[in-house]
XYZ file of N, CA and C in Angstrom:
459
model
N -28.514 -6.042 -16.299
C -27.140 -6.131 -15.860
C -26.732 -4.773 -15.291
N -26.140 -4.829 -14.096
C -25.751 -3.571 -13.458
C -24.264 -3.464 -13.175
N -23.558 -4.623 -13.108
C -22.146 -4.593 -12.731
C -21.330 -5.649 -13.473
N -20.202 -5.195 -14.066
C -19.278 -6.087 -14.759
C -17.915 -5.956 -14.088
N -17.267 -7.084 -13.867
C -15.914 -7.115 -13.327
C -15.011 -7.756 -14.372
N -13.918 -7.066 -14.718
C -12.951 -7.577 -15.685
C -11.687 -7.948 -14.917
N -11.183 -9.167 -15.151
C -10.065 -9.685 -14.361
C -8.930 -10.159 -15.269
N -7.707 -9.817 -14.868
C -6.505 -10.385 -15.486
C -5.542 -10.721 -14.350
N -4.264 -10.799 -14.615
C -3.313 -11.180 -13.571
C -2.884 -9.970 -12.745
N -2.209 -9.022 -13.372
C -1.623 -7.906 -12.625
C -2.476 -6.672 -12.516
N -3.532 -6.576 -13.318
C -4.433 -5.426 -13.349
C -3.710 -4.142 -13.754
N -2.734 -4.282 -14.675
C -2.078 -3.080 -15.193
C -1.988 -3.062 -16.720
N -2.325 -4.159 -17.391
C -2.225 -4.199 -18.859
C -3.579 -4.434 -19.524
N -4.140 -5.607 -19.329
C -5.331 -6.010 -20.073
C -6.645 -5.547 -19.452
N -6.868 -5.873 -18.188
C -8.173 -5.551 -17.592
C -8.456 -4.055 -17.497
N -7.464 -3.187 -17.252
C -7.790 -1.752 -17.245
C -8.244 -1.238 -18.612
N -7.647 -1.793 -19.673
C -8.041 -1.398 -21.022
C -9.472 -1.849 -21.287
N -9.780 -3.099 -20.974
C -11.137 -3.618 -21.182
C -12.144 -2.843 -20.333
N -11.796 -2.551 -19.085
C -12.678 -1.777 -18.207
C -13.019 -0.432 -18.853
N -12.000 0.270 -19.327
C -12.218 1.591 -19.929
C -13.064 1.494 -21.198
N -12.825 0.468 -22.011
C -13.627 0.289 -23.233
C -15.091 0.038 -22.892
N -15.343 -0.825 -21.912
C -16.724 -1.090 -21.503
C -17.394 0.178 -20.972
N -16.669 0.969 -20.198
C -17.247 2.191 -19.634
C -17.681 3.157 -20.723
N -16.934 3.221 -21.816
C -17.300 4.093 -22.938
C -18.556 3.561 -23.626
N -18.607 2.249 -23.852
C -19.703 1.664 -24.627
C -20.955 1.365 -23.809
N -20.796 1.193 -22.484
C -21.934 0.887 -21.612
C -21.913 1.847 -20.418
N -22.174 3.130 -20.661
C -22.027 4.127 -19.589
C -22.980 3.947 -18.407
N -24.045 3.201 -18.578
C -25.009 3.010 -17.491
C -24.738 1.759 -16.655
N -23.651 1.083 -16.959
C -23.287 -0.118 -16.203
C -22.006 0.167 -15.431
N -21.962 -0.269 -14.188
C -20.776 -0.110 -13.345
C -19.754 -1.169 -13.769
N -18.611 -0.723 -14.262
C -17.560 -1.639 -14.711
C -16.316 -1.387 -13.878
N -15.757 -2.462 -13.334
C -14.550 -2.393 -12.519
C -13.565 -3.429 -13.039
N -12.314 -3.329 -12.591
C -11.330 -4.354 -12.934
C -10.490 -4.673 -11.712
N -9.865 -5.845 -11.755
C -9.016 -6.297 -10.649
C -8.061 -7.358 -11.184
N -7.048 -7.666 -10.371
C -6.059 -8.661 -10.768
C -5.982 -9.809 -9.791
N -5.742 -10.997 -10.301
C -5.618 -12.177 -9.454
C -4.333 -12.119 -8.626
N -3.318 -11.472 -9.153
C -2.058 -11.211 -8.438
C -1.686 -9.764 -8.729
N -2.555 -8.880 -8.324
C -2.469 -7.475 -8.728
C -1.196 -6.792 -8.264
N -0.790 -5.860 -9.081
C 0.305 -4.967 -8.737
C -0.351 -3.765 -8.062
N -0.636 -3.941 -6.783
C -1.427 -2.981 -6.010
C -0.901 -1.559 -6.130
N -1.800 -0.657 -6.505
C -1.472 0.754 -6.563
C -0.648 1.184 -7.754
N -0.187 0.231 -8.568
C 0.615 0.596 -9.742
C -0.279 1.186 -10.822
N 0.262 2.127 -11.548
C -0.467 2.678 -12.681
C -0.441 1.665 -13.828
N -1.244 1.925 -14.830
C -1.284 1.037 -15.988
C 0.085 1.000 -16.650
N 0.427 -0.123 -17.243
C 1.685 -0.264 -17.960
C 1.782 0.857 -19.010
N 2.928 1.518 -19.108
C 3.066 2.641 -20.047
C 2.725 2.287 -21.495
N 3.098 1.102 -21.946
C 2.795 0.712 -23.325
C 1.293 0.495 -23.505
N 0.644 -0.145 -22.536
C -0.808 -0.345 -22.607
C -1.519 1.007 -22.611
N -1.048 1.926 -21.760
C -1.659 3.263 -21.674
C -1.457 4.042 -22.973
N -0.273 3.929 -23.556
C 0.033 4.643 -24.800
C -0.850 4.146 -25.945
N -0.988 2.843 -26.082
C -1.808 2.271 -27.151
C -3.280 2.595 -26.915
N -3.722 2.521 -25.668
C -5.110 2.876 -25.360
C -5.382 4.332 -25.732
N -4.476 5.226 -25.343
C -4.658 6.654 -25.632
C -4.681 6.917 -27.137
N -3.840 6.216 -27.871
C -3.830 6.352 -29.332
C -5.160 5.909 -29.943
N -5.917 5.111 -29.183
C -7.236 4.639 -29.623
C -8.372 5.360 -28.891
N -8.050 6.499 -28.290
C -9.075 7.336 -27.669
C -9.497 6.927 -26.273
N -8.685 6.125 -25.594
C -9.043 5.644 -24.259
C -7.963 6.069 -23.273
N -8.363 6.806 -22.254
C -7.410 7.298 -21.252
C -7.486 6.435 -20.002
N -6.395 5.705 -19.726
C -6.351 4.882 -18.512
C -5.271 5.392 -17.559
N -4.905 6.646 -17.707
C -3.815 7.213 -16.903
C -4.134 7.267 -15.412
N -5.398 7.328 -15.050
C -5.771 7.397 -13.631
C -5.879 6.016 -12.984
N -5.748 4.961 -13.768
C -5.917 3.603 -13.238
C -4.830 3.246 -12.221
N -5.241 2.513 -11.196
C -4.316 1.939 -10.215
C -4.714 0.489 -9.987
N -3.726 -0.388 -9.917
C -3.968 -1.822 -9.767
C -4.709 -2.162 -8.481
N -5.694 -3.084 -8.610
C -6.492 -3.553 -7.465
C -6.443 -5.067 -7.409
N -6.403 -5.578 -6.194
C -6.402 -7.020 -5.965
C -7.829 -7.556 -5.986
N -8.034 -8.662 -6.655
C -9.327 -9.334 -6.685
C -9.684 -9.824 -5.289
N -10.927 -9.626 -4.915
C -11.438 -10.103 -3.629
C -12.765 -10.827 -3.876
N -13.102 -11.751 -3.006
C -14.308 -12.568 -3.198
C -15.572 -11.717 -3.287
N -15.633 -10.634 -2.517
C -16.829 -9.786 -2.561
C -17.035 -9.168 -3.940
N -15.949 -8.942 -4.688
C -16.068 -8.373 -6.035
C -16.788 -9.337 -6.968
N -16.438 -10.620 -6.862
C -17.107 -11.628 -7.687
C -18.568 -11.787 -7.289
N -18.831 -11.775 -5.989
C -20.206 -11.900 -5.515
C -21.067 -10.730 -5.985
N -20.474 -9.538 -6.009
C -21.203 -8.320 -6.344
C -21.453 -8.161 -7.845
N -20.623 -8.767 -8.669
C -20.718 -8.606 -10.119
C -21.802 -9.501 -10.719
N -22.413 -9.001 -11.776
C -23.374 -9.802 -12.541
C -22.659 -10.637 -13.596
N -21.511 -10.134 -14.057
C -20.716 -10.809 -15.078
C -19.246 -10.569 -14.751
N -18.461 -11.650 -14.766
C -17.017 -11.562 -14.533
C -16.341 -12.043 -15.813
N -15.549 -11.160 -16.418
C -14.874 -11.492 -17.667
C -13.375 -11.598 -17.437
N -12.813 -12.742 -17.813
C -11.379 -12.995 -17.648
C -10.722 -13.040 -19.024
N -9.398 -13.013 -19.042
C -8.658 -12.927 -20.295
C -8.286 -14.278 -20.893
N -8.200 -15.300 -20.050
C -7.742 -16.608 -20.532
C -8.599 -17.717 -19.933
N -8.706 -18.820 -20.665
C -9.487 -19.946 -20.163
C -8.905 -20.484 -18.852
N -7.586 -20.390 -18.680
C -6.974 -20.826 -17.416
C -7.454 -19.966 -16.249
N -7.644 -18.679 -16.495
C -8.171 -17.797 -15.444
C -9.588 -18.226 -15.069
N -10.371 -18.566 -16.082
C -11.749 -18.995 -15.839
C -11.771 -20.256 -14.975
N -10.919 -21.205 -15.297
C -10.853 -22.449 -14.524
C -10.406 -22.171 -13.091
N -9.363 -21.359 -12.954
C -8.832 -21.052 -11.626
C -9.866 -20.344 -10.754
N -10.520 -19.328 -11.293
C -11.505 -18.594 -10.493
C -12.734 -19.446 -10.201
N -13.129 -20.287 -11.145
C -14.280 -21.168 -10.921
C -14.005 -22.163 -9.798
N -12.754 -22.611 -9.690
C -12.383 -23.518 -8.603
C -12.291 -22.777 -7.274
N -11.723 -21.585 -7.296
C -11.566 -20.801 -6.067
C -12.889 -20.258 -5.551
N -13.776 -19.890 -6.470
C -15.040 -19.255 -6.107
C -16.205 -20.002 -6.768
N -16.498 -21.214 -6.306
C -17.503 -22.041 -6.982
C -18.898 -21.413 -7.031
N -19.237 -20.568 -6.083
C -20.560 -19.932 -6.100
C -20.694 -18.906 -7.224
N -19.577 -18.462 -7.776
C -19.591 -17.478 -8.872
C -19.347 -18.122 -10.232
N -19.186 -19.425 -10.260
C -18.806 -20.153 -11.474
C -19.652 -19.789 -12.686
N -20.937 -19.694 -12.543
C -21.831 -19.450 -13.675
C -21.695 -18.083 -14.317
N -21.109 -17.140 -13.622
C -20.980 -15.799 -14.204
C -19.553 -15.453 -14.598
N -18.638 -16.404 -14.511
C -17.248 -16.190 -14.912
C -17.090 -16.671 -16.351
N -16.818 -15.734 -17.245
C -16.713 -16.040 -18.669
C -15.434 -15.423 -19.233
N -15.048 -15.842 -20.407
C -13.856 -15.296 -21.072
C -14.239 -14.128 -21.979
N -13.442 -13.082 -21.930
C -13.682 -11.916 -22.783
C -13.647 -12.314 -24.254
N -12.767 -13.226 -24.627
C -12.649 -13.651 -26.016
C -13.554 -14.809 -26.399
N -14.559 -15.058 -25.594
C -15.446 -16.201 -25.812
C -16.179 -16.154 -27.143
N -16.521 -14.967 -27.608
C -17.305 -14.848 -28.838
C -16.471 -14.391 -30.014
N -15.151 -14.471 -29.880
C -14.261 -13.974 -30.915
C -14.173 -14.957 -32.081
N -13.567 -14.482 -33.143
C -13.387 -15.305 -34.342
C -12.305 -16.360 -34.104
N -12.233 -17.382 -34.947
C -11.245 -18.438 -34.776
C -9.804 -17.916 -34.751
N -8.973 -18.610 -34.012
C -7.542 -18.296 -33.956
C -7.028 -18.290 -32.542
N -5.910 -18.933 -32.283
C -5.285 -18.972 -30.955
C -6.276 -19.397 -29.875
N -6.942 -20.487 -30.081
C -7.999 -20.907 -29.168
C -7.464 -21.474 -27.864
N -8.069 -21.032 -26.759
C -7.781 -21.614 -25.462
C -8.753 -22.753 -25.206
N -9.988 -22.589 -25.616
C -11.028 -23.619 -25.521
C -11.890 -23.437 -26.768
N -12.704 -24.405 -27.062
C -13.515 -24.336 -28.270
C -14.296 -23.023 -28.317
N -14.047 -22.234 -29.349
C -14.775 -20.994 -29.531
C -14.277 -19.826 -28.699
N -13.155 -19.968 -28.020
C -12.645 -18.900 -27.167
C -11.222 -18.537 -27.562
N -10.985 -17.239 -27.741
C -9.644 -16.745 -28.026
C -9.060 -16.215 -26.725
N -7.969 -16.796 -26.271
C -7.280 -16.273 -25.092
C -6.572 -14.971 -25.463
N -6.573 -14.036 -24.541
C -5.888 -12.763 -24.728
C -4.636 -12.818 -23.865
N -3.507 -13.096 -24.513
C -2.246 -13.310 -23.809
C -1.770 -12.041 -23.105
N -1.073 -12.239 -22.003
C -0.537 -11.133 -21.216
C 0.666 -10.525 -21.945
N 0.609 -9.233 -22.283
C 1.729 -8.609 -22.986
C 2.801 -8.042 -22.060
N 2.609 -8.168 -20.747
C 3.523 -7.564 -19.774
C 4.972 -7.926 -20.076
N 5.824 -6.899 -20.123
C 7.265 -7.025 -20.390
C 7.564 -7.664 -21.749
N 6.652 -7.495 -22.687
C 6.871 -8.008 -24.033
C 6.960 -6.842 -25.016
N 6.990 -7.156 -26.280
C 7.158 -6.160 -27.335
C 5.899 -5.314 -27.528
N 6.095 -4.215 -28.229
C 4.957 -3.370 -28.586
C 3.949 -4.165 -29.397
N 4.431 -5.064 -30.244
C 3.533 -5.892 -31.053
C 2.615 -6.745 -30.171
N 3.144 -7.273 -29.078
C 2.326 -8.063 -28.153
C 1.232 -7.191 -27.532
N 1.555 -5.962 -27.201
C 0.560 -5.038 -26.643
C -0.490 -4.671 -27.684
N -0.049 -4.458 -28.925
C -1.004 -4.137 -29.993
C -1.971 -5.284 -30.236
N -1.454 -6.513 -30.246
C -2.303 -7.689 -30.437
C -3.287 -7.830 -29.270
N -2.801 -7.649 -28.065
C -3.655 -7.722 -26.883
C -4.766 -6.672 -26.963
N -4.401 -5.457 -27.305
C -5.382 -4.373 -27.399
C -6.448 -4.697 -28.448
N -6.005 -5.197 -29.584
C -6.950 -5.512 -30.654
C -7.912 -6.630 -30.228
N -7.398 -7.645 -29.557
C -8.260 -8.745 -29.100
C -9.210 -8.288 -27.990
N -8.736 -7.432 -27.127
C -9.612 -6.876 -26.084
C -10.733 -6.094 -26.747
N -10.396 -5.278 -27.716
C -11.396 -4.478 -28.420
C -12.452 -5.357 -29.083
N -12.018 -6.432 -29.738
C -12.979 -7.353 -30.372
C -13.845 -8.043 -29.336
N -13.233 -8.461 -28.225
C -14.006 -9.117 -27.171
C -15.025 -8.184 -26.537
N -14.622 -6.960 -26.277
C -15.536 -5.978 -25.692
C -16.699 -5.729 -26.650
N -16.399 -5.538 -27.925
C -17.461 -5.295 -28.909
C -18.461 -6.446 -28.947
N -17.957 -7.678 -28.907
C -18.848 -8.844 -28.948
C -19.722 -8.911 -27.702
N -19.129 -8.677 -26.525
C -19.913 -8.723 -25.290
C -20.898 -7.566 -25.222
N -20.503 -6.380 -25.655
C -21.420 -5.226 -25.645
C -22.638 -5.544 -26.502
N -22.419 -6.131 -27.657
C -23.524 -6.493 -28.553
C -24.509 -7.437 -27.849
N -23.982 -8.413 -27.156
C -24.855 -9.368 -26.446
C -25.545 -8.742 -25.244
N -24.834 -7.908 -24.517
C -25.430 -7.245 -23.348
C -26.547 -6.302 -23.777
N -26.318 -5.556 -24.847
C -27.348 -4.632 -25.350
C -28.590 -5.406 -25.786
N -28.425 -6.567 -26.377
C -29.563 -7.392 -26.786
C -30.385 -7.855 -25.587
N -29.710 -8.044 -24.449
C -30.399 -8.521 -23.251
C -31.131 -7.417 -22.494
N -30.743 -6.178 -22.739
C -31.358 -5.081 -21.965
C -32.421 -4.345 -22.721
């Protein structure tokens, strides 16, 4: 595996955090993020950045990027935050369907979007608690995927 793409809606809350976590844990893999309706050029949400920094992750340099078809084609693995995102991208980009997976796919039971998958809800414009929950679920999802990726390499 050489390239991972992490996708959410705005590319300012969830996917930048997951991107940064993957980069720390898999330094030899190119990890990028993008949004399906990205807030182009916007920095990461201040609450997401604050919680990430409190957990040793600096996303202050992040700027929102719009998802493009070439990004999906170029990636070996595309990780989305919700099962609805997976369905939407699989319909829009059928040639990439097999590599579009949910970040919370290997998570423990609770708040299931599909059997065995925990959706990571968008905390944008919500409470600090929503951001903390999102961060914790992203962290668990990243850890689970890193474990599987390391086993494959």
